PDB file of C-alpha atoms in Angstrom:
ATOM      1  CA  UNK A1225     -65.207 -37.842 162.852  1.00 88.00           C
ATOM      2  CA  UNK A1226     -62.598 -36.210 160.958  1.00 92.00           C
ATOM      3  CA  UNK A1227     -59.975 -38.030 158.722  1.00 91.00           C
ATOM      4  CA  UNK A1228     -56.712 -36.339 157.893  1.00 89.00           C
ATOM      5  CA  UNK A1229     -54.510 -37.823 154.940  1.00 85.00           C
ATOM      6  CA  UNK A1230     -51.040 -36.761 154.743  1.00 83.00           C
ATOM      7  CA  UNK A1231     -49.460 -37.305 151.323  1.00 84.00           C
ATOM      8  CA  UNK A1232     -45.672 -37.612 151.739  1.00 82.00           C
ATOM      9  CA  UNK A1233     -43.547 -36.487 148.589  1.00 89.00           C
ATOM     10  CA  UNK A1234     -41.599 -39.383 147.061  1.00 89.00           C
ATOM     11  CA  UNK A1235     -38.401 -37.447 147.683  1.00 88.00           C
ATOM     12  CA  UNK A1236     -38.873 -37.098 151.336  1.00 87.00           C
ATOM     13  CA  UNK A1237     -39.838 -40.673 151.718  1.00 87.00           C
ATOM     14  CA  UNK A1238     -36.941 -41.838 150.137  1.00 89.00           C
ATOM     15  CA  UNK A1239     -34.529 -39.589 152.242  1.00 87.00           C
ATOM     16  CA  UNK A1240     -36.037 -40.839 155.224  1.00 87.00           C
ATOM     17  CA  UNK A1241     -35.556 -44.490 154.181  1.00 91.00           C
ATOM     18  CA  UNK A1242     -32.072 -43.415 153.295  1.00 90.00           C
ATOM     19  CA  UNK A1243     -31.571 -42.235 156.729  1.00 90.00           C
ATOM     20  CA  UNK A1244     -33.155 -45.143 158.574  1.00 91.00           C
ATOM     21  CA  UNK A1245     -30.723 -47.328 156.297  1.00 92.00           C
ATOM     22  CA  UNK A1246     -27.867 -45.047 157.460  1.00 91.00           C
ATOM     23  CA  UNK A1247     -28.933 -45.368 161.038  1.00 91.00           C
ATOM     24  CA  UNK A1248     -29.003 -49.141 160.914  1.00 93.00           C
ATOM     25  CA  UNK A1249     -25.459 -49.470 159.284  1.00 95.00           C
ATOM     26  CA  UNK A1250     -23.563 -47.275 161.475  1.00 95.00           C
ATOM     27  CA  UNK A1251     -20.161 -48.603 160.438  1.00 96.00           C
ATOM     28  CA  UNK A1252     -18.986 -45.932 158.304  1.00 96.00           C
ATOM     29  CA  UNK A1253     -19.854 -43.394 160.874  1.00 97.00           C
ATOM     30  CA  UNK A1254     -18.097 -45.339 163.729  1.00 97.00           C
ATOM     31  CA  UNK A1255     -14.894 -45.867 161.452  1.00 98.00           C
ATOM     32  CA  UNK A1256     -14.980 -41.937 160.769  1.00 97.00           C
ATOM     33  CA  UNK A1257     -15.613 -41.143 164.627  1.00 98.00           C
ATOM     34  CA  UNK A1258     -12.730 -43.391 165.357  1.00 98.00           C
ATOM     35  CA  UNK A1259     -10.473 -41.628 163.200  1.00 98.00           C
ATOM     36  CA  UNK A1260     -11.258 -38.392 164.682  1.00 98.00           C
ATOM     37  CA  UNK A1261     -10.689 -39.881 168.308  1.00 98.00           C
ATOM     38  CA  UNK A1262      -7.192 -40.972 167.160  1.00 98.00           C
ATOM     39  CA  UNK A1263      -6.293 -37.613 165.681  1.00 97.00           C
ATOM     40  CA  UNK A1264      -7.287 -36.137 169.093  1.00 97.00           C
ATOM     41  CA  UNK A1265      -5.052 -38.684 170.800  1.00 96.00           C
ATOM     42  CA  UNK A1266      -1.984 -38.072 168.378  1.00 96.00           C
ATOM     43  CA  UNK A1267      -2.366 -34.279 169.018  1.00 95.00           C
ATOM     44  CA  UNK A1268      -2.292 -34.930 172.647  1.00 93.00           C
ATOM     45  CA  UNK A1269       1.124 -36.335 172.326  1.00 92.00           C
ATOM     46  CA  UNK A1270       2.269 -33.734 169.656  1.00 91.00           C
ATOM     47  CA  UNK A1271       1.227 -30.979 171.888  1.00 90.00           C
ATOM     48  CA  UNK A1272       2.519 -32.387 175.109  1.00 89.00           C
ATOM     49  CA  UNK A1273      -1.248 -32.574 176.594  1.00 88.00           C
ATOM     50  CA  UNK A1274      -4.087 -30.418 175.849  1.00 87.00           C
ATOM     51  CA  UNK A1275      -4.069 -29.232 179.053  1.00 83.00           C
ATOM     52  CA  UNK A1276      -0.244 -29.129 179.422  1.00 84.00           C
ATOM     53  CA  UNK A1277       1.231 -32.524 180.979  1.00 80.00           C
ATOM     54  CA  UNK A1278       3.470 -31.851 183.938  1.00 76.00           C
ATOM     55  CA  UNK A1279       6.847 -31.927 182.687  1.00 75.00           C
ATOM     56  CA  UNK A1280       9.634 -34.599 183.261  1.00 71.00           C
ATOM     57  CA  UNK A1281      13.187 -34.120 184.231  1.00 69.00           C
ATOM     58  CA  UNK A1282      14.403 -35.502 180.735  1.00 69.00           C
ATOM     59  CA  UNK A1283      15.339 -34.628 177.284  1.00 69.00           C
ATOM     60  CA  UNK A1284      12.586 -34.783 174.496  1.00 77.00           C
ATOM     61  CA  UNK A1285       8.953 -34.920 174.497  1.00 82.00           C
ATOM     62  CA  UNK A1286       6.846 -35.894 177.578  1.00 81.00           C
ATOM     63  CA  UNK A1287       5.728 -39.742 177.092  1.00 81.00           C
ATOM     64  CA  UNK A1288       7.601 -40.072 174.119  1.00 82.00           C
ATOM     65  CA  UNK A1289      11.357 -41.246 175.145  1.00 80.00           C
ATOM     66  CA  UNK A1290      11.078 -44.472 173.082  1.00 85.00           C
ATOM     67  CA  UNK A1291       8.028 -43.612 171.141  1.00 89.00           C
ATOM     68  CA  UNK A1292       6.650 -47.087 171.930  1.00 94.00           C
ATOM     69  CA  UNK A1293       3.394 -45.432 173.760  1.00 94.00           C
ATOM     70  CA  UNK A1294       2.486 -42.998 171.055  1.00 95.00           C
ATOM     71  CA  UNK A1295       3.073 -45.593 168.299  1.00 96.00           C
ATOM     72  CA  UNK A1296       0.976 -48.259 170.137  1.00 96.00           C
ATOM     73  CA  UNK A1297      -2.341 -46.206 169.799  1.00 97.00           C
ATOM     74  CA  UNK A1298      -4.731 -47.887 167.621  1.00 97.00           C
ATOM     75  CA  UNK A1299      -8.443 -47.399 166.675  1.00 97.00           C
ATOM     76  CA  UNK A1300     -11.242 -49.717 165.824  1.00 97.00           C
ATOM     77  CA  UNK A1301     -14.964 -49.242 165.020  1.00 98.00           C
ATOM     78  CA  UNK A1302     -17.850 -51.668 164.244  1.00 97.00           C
ATOM     79  CA  UNK A1303     -21.693 -50.717 163.980  1.00 96.00           C
ATOM     80  CA  UNK A1304     -22.040 -49.891 167.468  1.00 97.00           C
ATOM     81  CA  UNK A1305     -18.804 -48.270 168.825  1.00 97.00           C
ATOM     82  CA  UNK A1306     -15.864 -46.111 167.991  1.00 97.00           C
ATOM     83  CA  UNK A1307     -12.849 -46.892 170.265  1.00 97.00           C
ATOM     84  CA  UNK A1308      -9.118 -45.897 170.584  1.00 97.00           C
ATOM     85  CA  UNK A1309      -6.770 -47.216 173.009  1.00 97.00           C
ATOM     86  CA  UNK A1310      -3.562 -48.868 173.863  1.00 97.00           C
ATOM     87  CA  UNK A1311      -2.257 -52.386 175.042  1.00 96.00           C
ATOM     88  CA  UNK A1312       0.739 -50.697 176.359  1.00 95.00           C
ATOM     89  CA  UNK A1313       0.994 -52.126 179.968  1.00 93.00           C
ATOM     90  CA  UNK A1314       2.423 -49.027 181.476  1.00 91.00           C
ATOM     91  CA  UNK A1315      -0.184 -47.028 179.646  1.00 94.00           C
ATOM     92  CA  UNK A1316      -2.634 -46.708 182.688  1.00 95.00           C
ATOM     93  CA  UNK A1317      -0.249 -45.171 185.000  1.00 92.00           C
ATOM     94  CA  UNK A1318       0.471 -42.428 182.679  1.00 91.00           C
ATOM     95  CA  UNK A1319      -3.146 -41.836 181.784  1.00 94.00           C
ATOM     96  CA  UNK A1320      -4.414 -41.683 185.501  1.00 94.00           C
ATOM     97  CA  UNK A1321      -1.325 -41.286 187.496  1.00 92.00           C
ATOM     98  CA  UNK A1322      -0.153 -43.236 190.539  1.00 93.00           C
ATOM     99  CA  UNK A1323       2.649 -44.737 192.692  1.00 91.00           C
ATOM    100  CA  UNK A1324       4.988 -47.242 191.454  1.00 87.00           C
ATOM    101  CA  UNK A1325       6.301 -50.194 193.894  1.00 86.00           C
ATOM    102  CA  UNK A1326       9.531 -50.683 194.849  1.00 88.00           C
ATOM    103  CA  UNK A1327      11.487 -52.733 192.571  1.00 83.00           C
ATOM    104  CA  UNK A1328      14.908 -53.635 191.279  1.00 83.00           C
ATOM    105  CA  UNK A1329      16.016 -52.069 188.015  1.00 77.00           C
ATOM    106  CA  UNK A1330      18.278 -54.454 186.105  1.00 74.00           C
ATOM    107  CA  UNK A1331      20.291 -53.292 183.278  1.00 69.00           C
ATOM    108  CA  UNK A1332      19.138 -54.450 179.593  1.00 66.00           C
ATOM    109  CA  UNK A1333      21.171 -56.404 177.434  1.00 58.00           C
ATOM    110  CA  UNK A1334      23.507 -57.556 180.329  1.00 54.00           C
ATOM    111  CA  UNK A1335      25.166 -54.033 180.460  1.00 56.00           C
ATOM    112  CA  UNK A1336      26.144 -52.396 183.645  1.00 58.00           C
ATOM    113  CA  UNK A1337      24.135 -49.526 184.926  1.00 58.00           C
ATOM    114  CA  UNK A1338      26.096 -46.076 185.672  1.00 62.00           C
ATOM    115  CA  UNK A1339      24.630 -44.861 189.130  1.00 61.00           C
ATOM    116  CA  UNK A1340      25.974 -42.034 190.956  1.00 66.00           C
ATOM    117  CA  UNK A1341      29.267 -42.322 188.934  1.00 61.00           C
ATOM    118  CA  UNK A1342      29.871 -45.731 189.705  1.00 66.00           C
ATOM    119  CA  UNK A1343      28.858 -49.080 187.888  1.00 68.00           C
ATOM    120  CA  UNK A1344      26.470 -51.304 189.328  1.00 67.00           C
ATOM    121  CA  UNK A1345      24.735 -54.467 188.055  1.00 72.00           C
ATOM    122  CA  UNK A1346      21.371 -53.755 189.766  1.00 77.00           C
ATOM    123  CA  UNK A1347      19.763 -50.560 191.232  1.00 74.00           C
ATOM    124  CA  UNK A1348      17.055 -50.899 193.921  1.00 80.00           C
ATOM    125  CA  UNK A1349      14.461 -48.150 193.148  1.00 79.00           C
ATOM    126  CA  UNK A1350      12.088 -46.972 195.974  1.00 85.00           C
ATOM    127  CA  UNK A1351       9.220 -46.254 193.569  1.00 85.00           C
ATOM    128  CA  UNK A1352       7.933 -43.286 192.166  1.00 86.00           C
ATOM    129  CA  UNK A1353       4.894 -40.911 192.127  1.00 89.00           C
ATOM    130  CA  UNK A1354       3.650 -40.614 188.520  1.00 86.00           C
ATOM    131  CA  UNK A1355       1.371 -37.554 187.852  1.00 90.00           C
ATOM    132  CA  UNK A1356      -1.597 -38.116 185.317  1.00 90.00           C
ATOM    133  CA  UNK A1357      -0.764 -37.175 181.856  1.00 92.00           C
ATOM    134  CA  UNK A1358      -3.775 -38.213 180.224  1.00 93.00           C
ATOM    135  CA  UNK A1359      -3.184 -38.714 176.589  1.00 93.00           C
ATOM    136  CA  UNK A1360      -6.710 -40.347 176.012  1.00 95.00           C
ATOM    137  CA  UNK A1361      -8.612 -37.282 176.711  1.00 94.00           C
ATOM    138  CA  UNK A1362     -10.711 -34.986 174.367  1.00 96.00           C
ATOM    139  CA  UNK A1363     -11.171 -31.051 174.311  1.00 96.00           C
ATOM    140  CA  UNK A1364     -14.170 -29.244 173.637  1.00 96.00           C
ATOM    141  CA  UNK A1365     -12.926 -28.663 169.911  1.00 96.00           C
ATOM    142  CA  UNK A1366     -12.618 -32.545 169.829  1.00 97.00           C
ATOM    143  CA  UNK A1367     -16.094 -33.023 170.935  1.00 97.00           C
ATOM    144  CA  UNK A1368     -17.291 -30.381 168.190  1.00 98.00           C
ATOM    145  CA  UNK A1369     -15.382 -32.247 165.665  1.00 97.00           C
ATOM    146  CA  UNK A1370     -16.997 -35.463 166.399  1.00 98.00           C
ATOM    147  CA  UNK A1371     -20.462 -33.828 166.545  1.00 98.00           C
ATOM    148  CA  UNK A1372     -19.601 -32.173 163.247  1.00 98.00           C
ATOM    149  CA  UNK A1373     -18.474 -35.844 161.584  1.00 97.00           C
ATOM    150  CA  UNK A1374     -22.113 -37.194 163.030  1.00 96.00           C
ATOM    151  CA  UNK A1375     -23.915 -34.189 161.201  1.00 95.00           C
ATOM    152  CA  UNK A1376     -21.897 -34.636 158.088  1.00 96.00           C
ATOM    153  CA  UNK A1377     -22.871 -38.109 157.844  1.00 94.00           C
ATOM    154  CA  UNK A1378     -26.775 -37.676 158.213  1.00 93.00           C
ATOM    155  CA  UNK A1379     -26.728 -34.866 155.941  1.00 93.00           C
ATOM    156  CA  UNK A1380     -24.997 -37.203 153.412  1.00 91.00           C
ATOM    157  CA  UNK A1381     -27.711 -39.818 153.995  1.00 89.00           C
ATOM    158  CA  UNK A1382     -30.419 -37.008 153.652  1.00 85.00           C
ATOM    159  CA  UNK A1383     -28.795 -35.649 150.276  1.00 86.00           C
ATOM    160  CA  UNK A1384     -28.157 -38.833 148.393  1.00 74.00           C
TER     161      UNK A1384
END
């Protein structure tokens, strides 16, 4: 029988303990990843899509007429996940595309609508086809940034 004894230097043992501790308590990493995700989504709004979104026949930036959708983007993190998203109801149709059902448009604040040169109280809208404009999407560069964040986190754990 052959006995092999490996003596692990204290510095290696301590580095591995720090690494294990960092992997158990991942919330700082997840928080950093959620910030990266948030930045990527905001960049999508800034560039009007990173695969450019289909244009809209309106003045201003795409998906930013009121600014509500972009302002609603929020990030969160815990020990197990990093997330970014929105609670705005109409976000899904802009993200995935789709068709709206026919509906009546009523003026806000009890003002009449100007429609084809005449003033009306309500307008029957036949529905619309909305192309997908994915604002919750990542590019290859975003994935590389996420990997870099993970690598930095692990390297700091080993270097401390």
